[in-house]
Structures are given as C-alpha cells and as structure tokens.
Short mmCIF file of C-alpha atoms and ligand atoms in Angstrom, two decimals:
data_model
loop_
_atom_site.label_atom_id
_atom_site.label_comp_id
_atom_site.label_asym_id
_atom_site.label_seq_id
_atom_site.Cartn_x
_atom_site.Cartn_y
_atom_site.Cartn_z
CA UNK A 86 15.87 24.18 8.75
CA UNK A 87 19.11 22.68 9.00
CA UNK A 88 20.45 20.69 5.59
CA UNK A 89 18.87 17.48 4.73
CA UNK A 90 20.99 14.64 4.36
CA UNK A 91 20.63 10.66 3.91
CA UNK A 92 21.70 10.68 7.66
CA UNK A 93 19.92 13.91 9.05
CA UNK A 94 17.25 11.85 10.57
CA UNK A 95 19.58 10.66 12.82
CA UNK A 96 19.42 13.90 14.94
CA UNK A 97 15.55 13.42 15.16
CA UNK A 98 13.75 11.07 17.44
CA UNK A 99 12.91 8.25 15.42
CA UNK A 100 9.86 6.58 17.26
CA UNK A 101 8.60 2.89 16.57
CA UNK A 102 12.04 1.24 16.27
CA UNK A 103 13.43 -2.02 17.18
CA UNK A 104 15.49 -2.06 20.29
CA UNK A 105 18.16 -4.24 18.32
CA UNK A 106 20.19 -5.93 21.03
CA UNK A 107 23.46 -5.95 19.04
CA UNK A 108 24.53 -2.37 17.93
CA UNK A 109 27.21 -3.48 16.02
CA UNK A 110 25.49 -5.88 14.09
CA UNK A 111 22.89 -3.70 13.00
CA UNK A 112 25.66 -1.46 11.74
CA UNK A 113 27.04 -4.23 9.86
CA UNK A 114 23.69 -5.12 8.28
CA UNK A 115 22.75 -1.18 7.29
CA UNK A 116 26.47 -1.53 5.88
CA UNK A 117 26.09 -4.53 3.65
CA UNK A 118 22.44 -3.21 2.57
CA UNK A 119 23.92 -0.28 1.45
CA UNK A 120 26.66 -1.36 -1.14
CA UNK A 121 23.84 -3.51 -2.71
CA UNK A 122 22.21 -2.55 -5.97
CA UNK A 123 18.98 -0.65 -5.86
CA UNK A 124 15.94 -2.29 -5.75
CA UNK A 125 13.99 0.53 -8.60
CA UNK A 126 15.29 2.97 -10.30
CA UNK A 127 14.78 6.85 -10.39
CA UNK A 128 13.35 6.80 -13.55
CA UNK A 129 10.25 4.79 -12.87
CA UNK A 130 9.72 6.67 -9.18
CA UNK A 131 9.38 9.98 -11.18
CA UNK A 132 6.87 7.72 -13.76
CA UNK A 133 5.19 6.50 -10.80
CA UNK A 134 5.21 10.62 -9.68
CA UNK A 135 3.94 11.71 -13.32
CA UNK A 136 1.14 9.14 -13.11
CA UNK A 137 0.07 10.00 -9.32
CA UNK A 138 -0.11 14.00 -10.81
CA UNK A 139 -2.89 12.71 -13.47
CA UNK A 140 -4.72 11.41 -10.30
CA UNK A 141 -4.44 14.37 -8.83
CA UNK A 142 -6.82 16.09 -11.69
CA UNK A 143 -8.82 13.62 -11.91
CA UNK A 144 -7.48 11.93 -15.47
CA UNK A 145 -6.39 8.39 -13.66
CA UNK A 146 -7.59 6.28 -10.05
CA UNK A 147 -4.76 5.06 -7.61
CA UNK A 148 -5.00 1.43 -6.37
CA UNK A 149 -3.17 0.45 -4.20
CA UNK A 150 -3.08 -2.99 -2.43
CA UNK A 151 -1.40 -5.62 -0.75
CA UNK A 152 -0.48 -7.25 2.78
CA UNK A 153 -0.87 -5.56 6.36
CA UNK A 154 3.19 -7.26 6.72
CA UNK A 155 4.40 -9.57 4.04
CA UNK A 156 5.37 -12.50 5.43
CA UNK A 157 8.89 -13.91 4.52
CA UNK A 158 7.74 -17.83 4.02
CA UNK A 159 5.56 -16.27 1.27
CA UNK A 160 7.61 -15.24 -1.00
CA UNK A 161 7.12 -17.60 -3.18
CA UNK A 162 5.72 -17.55 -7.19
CA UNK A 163 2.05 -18.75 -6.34
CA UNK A 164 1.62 -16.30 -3.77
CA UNK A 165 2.63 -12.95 -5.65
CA UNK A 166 1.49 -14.51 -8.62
CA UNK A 167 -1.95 -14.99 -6.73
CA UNK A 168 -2.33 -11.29 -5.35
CA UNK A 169 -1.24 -9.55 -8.83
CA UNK A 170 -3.84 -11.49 -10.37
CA UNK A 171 -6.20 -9.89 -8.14
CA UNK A 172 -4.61 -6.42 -8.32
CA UNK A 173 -4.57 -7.10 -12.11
CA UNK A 174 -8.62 -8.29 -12.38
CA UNK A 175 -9.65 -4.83 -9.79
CA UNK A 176 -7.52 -2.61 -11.94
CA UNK A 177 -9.68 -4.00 -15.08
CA UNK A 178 -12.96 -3.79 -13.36
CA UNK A 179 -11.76 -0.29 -12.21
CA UNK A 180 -10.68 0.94 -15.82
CA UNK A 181 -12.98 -0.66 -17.84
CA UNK A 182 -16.04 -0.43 -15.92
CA UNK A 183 -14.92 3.12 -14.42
CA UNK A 184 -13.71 4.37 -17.26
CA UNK A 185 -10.62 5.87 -16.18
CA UNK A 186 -6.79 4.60 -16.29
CA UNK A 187 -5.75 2.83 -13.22
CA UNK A 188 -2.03 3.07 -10.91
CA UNK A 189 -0.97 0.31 -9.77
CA UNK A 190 0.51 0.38 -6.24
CA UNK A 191 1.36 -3.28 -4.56
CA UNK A 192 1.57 -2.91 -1.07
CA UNK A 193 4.83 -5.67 -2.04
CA UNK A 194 8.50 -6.02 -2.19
CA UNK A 195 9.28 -4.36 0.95
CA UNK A 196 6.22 -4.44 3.03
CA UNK A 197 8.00 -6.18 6.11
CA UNK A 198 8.05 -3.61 9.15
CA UNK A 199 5.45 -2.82 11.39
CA UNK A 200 4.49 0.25 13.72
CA UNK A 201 2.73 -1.51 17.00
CA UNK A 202 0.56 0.11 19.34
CA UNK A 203 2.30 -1.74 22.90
CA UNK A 204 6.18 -2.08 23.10
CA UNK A 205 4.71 -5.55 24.44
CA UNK A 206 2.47 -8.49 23.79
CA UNK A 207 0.97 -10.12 26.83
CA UNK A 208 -0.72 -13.61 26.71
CA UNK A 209 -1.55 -15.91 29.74
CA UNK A 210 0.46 -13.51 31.97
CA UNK A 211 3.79 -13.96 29.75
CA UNK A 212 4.80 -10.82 28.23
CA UNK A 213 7.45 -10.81 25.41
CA UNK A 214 8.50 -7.41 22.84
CA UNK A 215 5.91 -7.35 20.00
CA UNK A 216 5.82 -8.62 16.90
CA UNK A 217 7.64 -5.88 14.43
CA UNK A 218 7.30 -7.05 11.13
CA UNK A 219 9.67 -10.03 9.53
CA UNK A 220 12.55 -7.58 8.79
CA UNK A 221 12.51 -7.61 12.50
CA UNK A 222 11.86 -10.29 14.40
CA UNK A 223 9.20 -13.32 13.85
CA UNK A 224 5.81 -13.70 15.21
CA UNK A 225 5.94 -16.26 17.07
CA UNK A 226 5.19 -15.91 20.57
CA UNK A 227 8.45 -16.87 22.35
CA UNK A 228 11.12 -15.66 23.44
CA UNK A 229 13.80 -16.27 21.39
CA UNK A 230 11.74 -15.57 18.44
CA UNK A 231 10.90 -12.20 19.46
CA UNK A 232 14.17 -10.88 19.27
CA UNK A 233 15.15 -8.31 17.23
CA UNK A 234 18.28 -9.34 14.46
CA UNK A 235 19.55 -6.93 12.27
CA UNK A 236 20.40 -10.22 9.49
CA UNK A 237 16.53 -10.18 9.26
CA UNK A 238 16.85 -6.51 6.86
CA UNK A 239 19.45 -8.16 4.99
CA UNK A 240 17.26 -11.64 4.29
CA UNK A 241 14.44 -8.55 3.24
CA UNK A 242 16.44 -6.85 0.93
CA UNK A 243 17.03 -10.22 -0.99
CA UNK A 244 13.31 -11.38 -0.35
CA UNK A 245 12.49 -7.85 -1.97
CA UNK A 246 14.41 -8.26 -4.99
CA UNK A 247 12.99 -11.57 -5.78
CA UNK A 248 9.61 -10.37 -5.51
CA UNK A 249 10.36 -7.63 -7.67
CA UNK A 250 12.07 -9.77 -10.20
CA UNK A 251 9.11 -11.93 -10.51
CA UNK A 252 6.95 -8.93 -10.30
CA UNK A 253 8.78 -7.34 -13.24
CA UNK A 254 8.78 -10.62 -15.13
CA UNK A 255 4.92 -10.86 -14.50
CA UNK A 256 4.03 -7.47 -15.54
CA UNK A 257 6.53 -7.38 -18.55
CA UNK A 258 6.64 -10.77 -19.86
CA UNK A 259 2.80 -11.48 -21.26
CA UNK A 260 1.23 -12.61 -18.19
CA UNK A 261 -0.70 -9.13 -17.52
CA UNK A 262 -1.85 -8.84 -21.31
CA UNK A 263 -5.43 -7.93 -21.89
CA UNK A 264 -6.08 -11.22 -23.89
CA UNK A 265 -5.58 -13.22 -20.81
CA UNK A 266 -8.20 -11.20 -18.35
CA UNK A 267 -9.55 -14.64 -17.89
CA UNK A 268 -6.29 -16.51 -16.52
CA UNK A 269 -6.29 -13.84 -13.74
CA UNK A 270 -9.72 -15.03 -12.44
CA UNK A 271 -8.75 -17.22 -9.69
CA UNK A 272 -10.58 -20.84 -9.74
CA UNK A 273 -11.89 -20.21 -6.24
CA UNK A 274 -13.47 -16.97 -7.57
CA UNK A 275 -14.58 -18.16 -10.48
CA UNK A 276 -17.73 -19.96 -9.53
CA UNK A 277 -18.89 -17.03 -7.37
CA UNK A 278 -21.30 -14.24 -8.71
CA UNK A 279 -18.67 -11.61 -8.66
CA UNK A 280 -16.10 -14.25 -10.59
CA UNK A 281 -19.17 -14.62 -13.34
CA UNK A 282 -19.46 -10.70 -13.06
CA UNK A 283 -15.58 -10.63 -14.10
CA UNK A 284 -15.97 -13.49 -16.84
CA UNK A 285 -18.27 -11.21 -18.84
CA UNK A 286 -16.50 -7.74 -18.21
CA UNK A 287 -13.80 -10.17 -19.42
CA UNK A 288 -15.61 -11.28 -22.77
CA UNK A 289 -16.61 -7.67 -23.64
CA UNK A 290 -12.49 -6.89 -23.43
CA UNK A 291 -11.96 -10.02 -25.81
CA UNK A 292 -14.47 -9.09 -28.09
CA UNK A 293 -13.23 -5.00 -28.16
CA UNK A 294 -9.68 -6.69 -28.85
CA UNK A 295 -10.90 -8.61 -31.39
CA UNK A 296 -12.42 -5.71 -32.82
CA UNK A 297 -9.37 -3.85 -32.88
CA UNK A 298 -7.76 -6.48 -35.02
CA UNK A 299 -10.35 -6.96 -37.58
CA UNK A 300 -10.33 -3.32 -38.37
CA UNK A 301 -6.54 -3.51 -39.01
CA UNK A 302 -5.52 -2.11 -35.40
CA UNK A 303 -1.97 -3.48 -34.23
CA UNK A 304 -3.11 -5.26 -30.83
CA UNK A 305 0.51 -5.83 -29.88
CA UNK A 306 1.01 -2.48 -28.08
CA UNK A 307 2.71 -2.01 -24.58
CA UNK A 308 -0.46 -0.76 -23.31
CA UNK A 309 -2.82 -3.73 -24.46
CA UNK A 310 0.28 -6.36 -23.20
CA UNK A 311 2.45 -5.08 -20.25
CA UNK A 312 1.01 -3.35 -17.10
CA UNK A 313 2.78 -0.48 -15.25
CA UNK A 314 3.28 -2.06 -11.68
CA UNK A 315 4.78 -0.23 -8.94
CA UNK A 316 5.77 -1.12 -5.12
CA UNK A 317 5.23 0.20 -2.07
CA UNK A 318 5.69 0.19 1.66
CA UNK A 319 5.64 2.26 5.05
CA UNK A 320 9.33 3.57 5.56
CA UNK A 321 9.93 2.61 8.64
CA UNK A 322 13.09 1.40 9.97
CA UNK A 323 14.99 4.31 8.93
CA UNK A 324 18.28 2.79 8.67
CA UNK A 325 16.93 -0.07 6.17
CA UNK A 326 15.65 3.04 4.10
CA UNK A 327 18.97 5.28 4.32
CA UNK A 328 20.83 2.33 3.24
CA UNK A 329 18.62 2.46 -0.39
CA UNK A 330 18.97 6.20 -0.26
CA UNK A 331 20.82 6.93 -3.48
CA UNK A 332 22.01 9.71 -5.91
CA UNK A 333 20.17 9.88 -9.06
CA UNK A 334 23.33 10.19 -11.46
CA UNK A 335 20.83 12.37 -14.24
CA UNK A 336 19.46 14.94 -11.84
CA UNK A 337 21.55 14.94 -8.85
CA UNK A 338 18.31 14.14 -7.02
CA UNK A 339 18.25 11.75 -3.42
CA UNK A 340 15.80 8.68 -3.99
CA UNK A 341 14.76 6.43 -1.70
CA UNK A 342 15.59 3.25 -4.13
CA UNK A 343 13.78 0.57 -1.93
CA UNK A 344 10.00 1.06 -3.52
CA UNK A 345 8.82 3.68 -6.07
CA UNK A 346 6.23 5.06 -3.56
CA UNK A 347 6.93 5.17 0.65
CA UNK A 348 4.23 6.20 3.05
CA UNK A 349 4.30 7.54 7.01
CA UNK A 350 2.41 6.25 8.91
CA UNK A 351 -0.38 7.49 11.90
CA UNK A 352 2.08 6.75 14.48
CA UNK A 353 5.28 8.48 13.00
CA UNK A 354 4.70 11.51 11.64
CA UNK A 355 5.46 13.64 13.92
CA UNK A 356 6.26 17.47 13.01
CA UNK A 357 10.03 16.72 14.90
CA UNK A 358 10.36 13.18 14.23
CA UNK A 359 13.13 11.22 12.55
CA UNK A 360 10.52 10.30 9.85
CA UNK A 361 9.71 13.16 8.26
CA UNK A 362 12.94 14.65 8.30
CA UNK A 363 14.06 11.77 5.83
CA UNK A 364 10.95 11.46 3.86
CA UNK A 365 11.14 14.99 3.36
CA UNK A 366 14.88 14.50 1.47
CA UNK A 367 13.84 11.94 -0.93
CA UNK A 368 11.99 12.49 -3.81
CA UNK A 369 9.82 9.88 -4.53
CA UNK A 370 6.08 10.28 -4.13
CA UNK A 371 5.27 10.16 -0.24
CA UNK A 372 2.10 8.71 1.32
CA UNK A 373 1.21 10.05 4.53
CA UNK A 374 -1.33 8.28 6.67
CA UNK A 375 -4.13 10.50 8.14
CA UNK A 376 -6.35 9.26 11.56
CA UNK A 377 -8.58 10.45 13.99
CA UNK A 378 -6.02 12.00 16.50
CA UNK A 379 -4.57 14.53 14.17
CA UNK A 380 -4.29 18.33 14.09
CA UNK A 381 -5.09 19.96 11.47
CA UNK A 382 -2.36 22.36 12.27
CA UNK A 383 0.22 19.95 12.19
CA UNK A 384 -1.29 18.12 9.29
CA UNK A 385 -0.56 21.19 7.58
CA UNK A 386 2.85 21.85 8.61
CA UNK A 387 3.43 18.46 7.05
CA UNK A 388 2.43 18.75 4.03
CA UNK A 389 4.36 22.07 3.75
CA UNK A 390 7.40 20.70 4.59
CA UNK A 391 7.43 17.61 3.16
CA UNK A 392 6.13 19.06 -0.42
CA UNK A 393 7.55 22.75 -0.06
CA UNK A 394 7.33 23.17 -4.22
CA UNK A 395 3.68 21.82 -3.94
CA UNK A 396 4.32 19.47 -6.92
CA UNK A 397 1.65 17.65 -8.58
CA UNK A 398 2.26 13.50 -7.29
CA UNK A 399 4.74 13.94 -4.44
CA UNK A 400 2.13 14.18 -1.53
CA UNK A 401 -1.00 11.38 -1.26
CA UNK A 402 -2.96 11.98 1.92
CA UNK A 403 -4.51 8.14 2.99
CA UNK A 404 -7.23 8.43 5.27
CA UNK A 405 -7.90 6.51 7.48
CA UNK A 406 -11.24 7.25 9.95
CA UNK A 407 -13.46 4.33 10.12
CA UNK A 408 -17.07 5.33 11.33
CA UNK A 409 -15.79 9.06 12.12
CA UNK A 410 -15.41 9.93 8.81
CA UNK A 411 -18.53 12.48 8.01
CA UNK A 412 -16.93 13.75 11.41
CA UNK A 413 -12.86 14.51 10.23
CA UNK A 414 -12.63 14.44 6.14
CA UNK A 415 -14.56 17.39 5.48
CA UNK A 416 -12.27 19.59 7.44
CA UNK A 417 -8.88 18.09 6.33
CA UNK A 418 -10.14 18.92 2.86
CA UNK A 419 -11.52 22.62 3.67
CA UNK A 420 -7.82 22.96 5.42
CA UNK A 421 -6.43 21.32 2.37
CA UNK A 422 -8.40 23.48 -0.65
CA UNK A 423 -7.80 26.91 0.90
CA UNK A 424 -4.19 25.81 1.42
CA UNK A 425 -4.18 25.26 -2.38
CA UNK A 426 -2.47 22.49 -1.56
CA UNK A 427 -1.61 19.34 -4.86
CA UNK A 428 -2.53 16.30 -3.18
CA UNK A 429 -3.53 12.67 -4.59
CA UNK A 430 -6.52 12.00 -1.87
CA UNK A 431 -6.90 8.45 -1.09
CA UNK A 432 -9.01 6.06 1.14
CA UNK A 433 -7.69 3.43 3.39
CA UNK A 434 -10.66 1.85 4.81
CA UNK A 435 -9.44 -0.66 6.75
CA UNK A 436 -7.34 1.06 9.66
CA UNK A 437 -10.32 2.29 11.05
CA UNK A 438 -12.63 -0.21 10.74
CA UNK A 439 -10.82 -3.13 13.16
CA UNK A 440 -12.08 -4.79 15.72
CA UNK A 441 -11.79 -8.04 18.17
CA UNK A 442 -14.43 -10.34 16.80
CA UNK A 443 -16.28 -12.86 19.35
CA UNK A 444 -14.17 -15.68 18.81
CA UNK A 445 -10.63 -13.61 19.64
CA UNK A 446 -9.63 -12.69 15.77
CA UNK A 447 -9.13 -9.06 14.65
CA UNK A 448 -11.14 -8.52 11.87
CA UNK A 449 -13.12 -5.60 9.92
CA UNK A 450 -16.29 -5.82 8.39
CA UNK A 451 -17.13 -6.02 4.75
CA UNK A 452 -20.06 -3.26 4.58
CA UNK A 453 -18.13 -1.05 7.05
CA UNK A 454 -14.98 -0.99 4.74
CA UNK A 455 -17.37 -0.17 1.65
CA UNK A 456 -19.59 2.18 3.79
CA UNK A 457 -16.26 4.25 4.62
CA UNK A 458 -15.41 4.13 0.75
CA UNK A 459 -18.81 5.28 -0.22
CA UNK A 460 -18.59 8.68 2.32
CA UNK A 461 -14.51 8.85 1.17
CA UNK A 462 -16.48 9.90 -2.14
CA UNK A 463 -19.47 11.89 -1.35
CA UNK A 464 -17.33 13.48 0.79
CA UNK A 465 -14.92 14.77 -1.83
CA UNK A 466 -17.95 14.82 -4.66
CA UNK A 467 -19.81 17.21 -2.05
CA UNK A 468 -16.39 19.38 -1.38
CA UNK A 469 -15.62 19.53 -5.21
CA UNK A 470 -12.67 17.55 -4.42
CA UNK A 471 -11.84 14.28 -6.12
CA UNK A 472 -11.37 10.57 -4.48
CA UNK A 473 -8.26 9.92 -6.12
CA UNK A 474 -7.14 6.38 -4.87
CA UNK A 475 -7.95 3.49 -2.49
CA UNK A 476 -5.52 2.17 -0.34
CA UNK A 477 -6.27 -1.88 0.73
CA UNK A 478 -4.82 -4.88 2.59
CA UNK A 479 -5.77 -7.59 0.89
CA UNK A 480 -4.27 -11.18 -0.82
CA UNK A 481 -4.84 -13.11 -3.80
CA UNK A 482 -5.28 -16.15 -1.61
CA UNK A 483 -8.55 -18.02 0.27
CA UNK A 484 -8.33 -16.54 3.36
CA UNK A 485 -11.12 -15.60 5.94
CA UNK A 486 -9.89 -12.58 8.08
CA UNK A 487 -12.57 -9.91 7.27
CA UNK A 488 -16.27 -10.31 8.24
CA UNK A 489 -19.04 -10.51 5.46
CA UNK A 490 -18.82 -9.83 1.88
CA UNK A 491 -20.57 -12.39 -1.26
CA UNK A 492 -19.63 -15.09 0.58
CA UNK A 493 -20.93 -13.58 4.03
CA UNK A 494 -18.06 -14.61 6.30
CA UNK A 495 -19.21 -15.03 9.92
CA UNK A 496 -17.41 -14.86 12.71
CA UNK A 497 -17.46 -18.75 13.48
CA UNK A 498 -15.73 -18.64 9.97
CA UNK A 499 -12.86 -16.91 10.65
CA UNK A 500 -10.73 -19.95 11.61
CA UNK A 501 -10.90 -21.64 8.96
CA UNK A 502 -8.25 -19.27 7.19
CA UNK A 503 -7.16 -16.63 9.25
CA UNK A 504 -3.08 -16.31 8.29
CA UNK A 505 -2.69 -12.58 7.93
CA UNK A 506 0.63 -11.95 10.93
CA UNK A 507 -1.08 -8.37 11.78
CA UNK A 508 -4.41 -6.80 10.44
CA UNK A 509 -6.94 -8.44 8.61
CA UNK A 510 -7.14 -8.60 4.86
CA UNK A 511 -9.91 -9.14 2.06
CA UNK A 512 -9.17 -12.19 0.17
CA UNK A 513 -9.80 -12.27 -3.78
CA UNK A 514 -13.33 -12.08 -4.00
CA UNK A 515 -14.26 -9.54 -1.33
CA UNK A 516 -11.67 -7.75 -3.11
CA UNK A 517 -13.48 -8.06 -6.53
CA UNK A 518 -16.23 -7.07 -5.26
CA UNK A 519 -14.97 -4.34 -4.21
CA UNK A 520 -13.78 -2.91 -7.10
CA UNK A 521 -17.21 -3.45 -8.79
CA UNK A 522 -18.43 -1.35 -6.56
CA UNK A 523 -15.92 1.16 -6.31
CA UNK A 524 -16.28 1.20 -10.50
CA UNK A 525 -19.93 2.62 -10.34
CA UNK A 526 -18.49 5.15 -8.19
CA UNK A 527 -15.74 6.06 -10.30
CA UNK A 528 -18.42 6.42 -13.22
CA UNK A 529 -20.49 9.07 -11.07
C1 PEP B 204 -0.60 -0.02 7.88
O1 PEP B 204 -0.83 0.56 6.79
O2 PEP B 204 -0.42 -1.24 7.97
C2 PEP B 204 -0.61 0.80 9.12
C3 PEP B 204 0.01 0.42 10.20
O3 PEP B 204 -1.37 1.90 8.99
P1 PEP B 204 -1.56 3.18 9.95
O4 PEP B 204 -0.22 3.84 10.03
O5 PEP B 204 -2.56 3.98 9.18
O6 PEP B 204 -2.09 2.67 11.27
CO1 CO B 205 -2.18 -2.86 8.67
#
C-alpha cells in the first residue's frame, strides 16, 4: 500500500459527494476550516479508545445516540440540552439497572452530512439533487435550496463548536451529577409509566448517595458529578474531515479532530474507496456500518486494513439488518472470532427496520427496533460473543416519527410531530423505554 497521508484519499474514488458547483469556493472553505482550532483533542479520542477496549471484554456498554442529520436551526440550548437529558437518563437506567459502566457516544456536534440512496428527489414530476445533509445544502424542495455551497461546512464547523461548548459545559459544569437524575426526566415523560419507572430508579440513586454521605463517603467525586460525553458522526465529506486532520504534538499520531469517534457508512466502504483510505490514517476509534449486501470477504479485508495492529477500541462493527438478522450476524461473527479479530460489536436497529408508512412518512416500528435488539444479543450470547453497544437515532424532544412504543404511536399519529430532515427517530420516552429493556438484557 502506498503511504497514507491527510490527502491520500484524494487518489481514491470518493463516492456519495456533493457535486459543489463552485470548485474554487469549496477550496476556499476546506482552506479556512483548516487553520481553525480543533474541535477535541487527542487526548480524549484515545480516552474515548481506552473506554471502547473495556467494551470490548465485556467490563462497560456503548451507547450511542443522537439525530439521523442534525439540523442547523437546532442548535440551540433547549434542544441539546433536551437530547443529553435523555442520553443522560438511558445511560442511568443502563448502568444502574444493568449493572455495568456506560460510553457515552452523541450522535452530535458534527452529525450534518448525509449518504442518499438517488442522486435525485422526484416529487409531482419535478426532480431536483437530494437533500445531503445541512453542511450541504437545505432540505427544502426547491431549487435554489438544493444547491450545494461549500460556506454551509464552514457555518458547521462553528455550529459544531457551539454544541460542543455547551455539551462540555453540560457534562462538566453540575448539570449531569447523579443528585439531579430527576431534572433529566423530561416533563412530557414524566407522567408516563416509563417516566414513573425512572422516578424510582431515580430515588434508589438518591437514597445510595445519601448513604454514601452518612457513612462519611466524599460524594463530590468526578464520577458521582461530571459525565464522560463524547461526539460522533459519519465521516463523510472527506474534505470537511481532512481539514480537522491534525498532528498530535505528544505522539506524532494523525487524528481526525472533528469528533472523538467517526463511522463509515453501508454505502462507502468500499475496499478501494476514498473512505477507507482516510479512515484508515487516523487514529481515532472507527465505526464501520455493516448491512445486508456485504461480503464477508470484503468485510474482512476491512477490518484488516483499517485496524492492521488489531487494537482493542479502534474498530466497532454497527449492524445494521432489520428482520434478516438470524439470517447475516451469525456469520459476520463466526468470520469475525476465527479471525481473532478486537472488535466493539454494536446494534443499530433502526437502518433496517424503515419503511413508508400509509399516510407517506418513513417510519420504523417500535417492537421491530427492540425485536432486532433482542436477536443482536442472543445472537452474540449464543456465539459466546458479547453485544457491546447500541447505536440509535433518537431526540430529547416530542416528536412522533417511529410507530408504537408506551404511547402506541399509530400511523394517523405521525403528523402531529414528524420533524426529523431524513430517517425517523425515537423521541424521549420510546427511548427510555428502551433502555429499560435493553438493562434486563445487559443483566443476563
Ligand atoms: C446513518 O447512520 O444515518 C446511515 C446513513 O446509516 P447507514 O450507513 O447504516 O445506512
Ligand atoms: Co439515518
């Protein structure tokens, strides 16, 4: 293999980007992106790495969570205040009721550019370039709107930072301390049996805390009153990424610097694509997004060459088969145990699980997200493997996108909040729920 470099992915076919109209102004954004600061720092992507190789034995669970495309009009306090909360409350339910640490993964900060299955949309007979994420274009359908501007990266990279600020601020400041597992129960979750389910997980946590104190037991420790919070998103537009792409001044190492973790996604990791050969540079822990159509050939070669060392925390397979899964995880995992291959193993069980509802909307299911999670782990408890992770889209806010759940969602229902720009997402409580679940799995 020839010599990696931040710009070797150039000489690669790099499918799924944006045909930006203006060369030179995409040049000039990559440019500007790239003599900004960092958005994290090496340091906490080899945390993040250290953490993901305890999930990889089995000592901690991966959660990770967030929008199908963040949406640049919500980057505001309420709304990343609203889905912590909710990444916050699962993380509890999945610690304290599951009895093993939790890493935290937002699908935030970064989550703005989207793979698309047509170059196209067509409506009424009008067809106009798809929607590509807000670092690309917008989504709505005209034409004028549709086209792809390079400023759009720039406006993300500042839309990133803020999120991350207040993310930091969040996590670090008091606002994700045990004592307040209450505050994160959102009042239109509250009143609902999984939101009464939380309140009392919650009251055992007070009354262990309180515990600790009246034996003499400092309860102002990191642990009990900051969270560990990291971000995430698929690395995509390649320039955007090589523009974060930075020397490590300790080790000398390449880091992508725009998110602690980066994943590939089904439609871009191919064995000779542009994506891999940069992913497979940087050092940061790499998802790598596993459907249907693969090979388990190829699947391999990946793995090999984007984790040659095989260390512990660099490599997290997501997978991603709906229905099919009894028909496709059992041999990715035979392929991947006699490989010997280190990898986190995590479920996204939402990819798989879309469909056009009735009334037009592209939803999922409730019980055919949970059913998937539930084979994810007799799968791997029947292989002697172990369901590391889960990987969801999802939002702190009200929204009705997915079918079913404690609520039961019908389809007629679906208009009364459907916002998400792309795939569908759980809102809070199906996401609670969720996690309840997923606890009693855990404990198994
Ligand atoms: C996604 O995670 O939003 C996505 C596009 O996933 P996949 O690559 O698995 O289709
Ligand atoms: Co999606």
């Amino acid at each position: 293999m020839a010599e990696w470099t931040k710009t070797s992915w150039q000489n690669f076919e790099a499918l799924q980007q944006p045909n930006w109209p203006d060369k030179k102004a995409y040049q000039k954004a990559v440019d500007t992106i790239s003599l900004l600061p960092p958005l994290v720092f090496a340091g906490e992507i080899r945390a993040l790495k250290q953490q993901l190789a305890d999930v990889v034995e089995g000592k901690a669970f991966l959660l990770q969570g967030g929008d199908c495309a963040e949406d640049f009009t919500n980057c505001t306090a309420p709304a990343i205040r609203d889905t912590l909360k909710v990444i916050l409350q699962m993380a509890v339910v999945l610690s304290y009721a599951g009895g093993k640490p939790v890493v935290k993964v937002g699908r935030m900060a970064g989550q703005y550019a989207k793979p698309r299955s047509a170059d196209m949309e067509t409506i009424d007979g009008v067809s106009l370039p798809s929607y590509r994420g807000d670092m690309v274009n917008a989504s709505e359908f005209t034409e004028a709107a549709r086209v792809p501007d390079p400023q759009r990266m720039v406006q993300g990279y500042h839309l990133s930072a803020a999120t991350m600020n207040i993310l930091r601020a969040f996590t670090r400041g008091g606002y994700a301390a045990l004592e307040r597992v209450h505050a994160w129960n959102n009042e239109f979750v509250k009143a609902s049996p999984m939101g009464r389910n939380y309140e009392r997980l919650g009251r055992h946590i007070d009354q262990a805390l309180n515990f600790m104190r009246v034996i003499g037991i400092d309860t102002n420790a990191p642990q009990l009153n900051q969270a560990s919070f990291y971000t995430s998103h698929e690395a995509l537009l390649l320039g955007y990424e090589q523009a974060l792409t930075r020397q490590d001044s300790i080790t000398g190492d390449w880091y992508d610097c725009s998110a602690h973790m980066v994943w590939i996604g089904d439609r871009t990791r191919q064995l000779d694509g542009a994506h891999v050969e940069f992913l497979r540079g940087v050092l940061n822990p790499v998802g790598m997004k596993v459907g249907p159509k693969h090979d388990l050939e190829v699947i391999r070669q990946l793995i090999e060459r984007i984790n040659p060392e095989n260390e512990p925390g660099r490599m997290t397979l997501i997978t991603r088969f709906g229905k099919d899964i009894d028909k496709y995880l059992p041999g990715l995992i035979r392929m991947v145990k006699r490989e010997g291959f280190k990898v986190v193993w995590s479920c996204d069980p939402m990819h798989g699980n879309t469909y056009t509802s009735e009334s037009g909307y592209k939803t999922s299911n409730f019980n055919d997200i949970l059913n998937e999670i539930q084979c994810f782990f007799e799968i791997h408890w029947a292989e002697g493997t172990i369901p590391g992770g889960v990987h969801f889209e999802m939002t702190g806010s009200n929204v009705t996108e997915c079918i079913g759940g404690g609520r039961n969602i019908i389809d007629q229902n679906l208009a009364e909040n459907y916002l998400t720009a792309c795939d569908p997402r759980l809102n809070a409580e199906q996401s609670l729920e969720l996690a309840f679940q997923i606890a009693e799995m855990i404990r198994t």
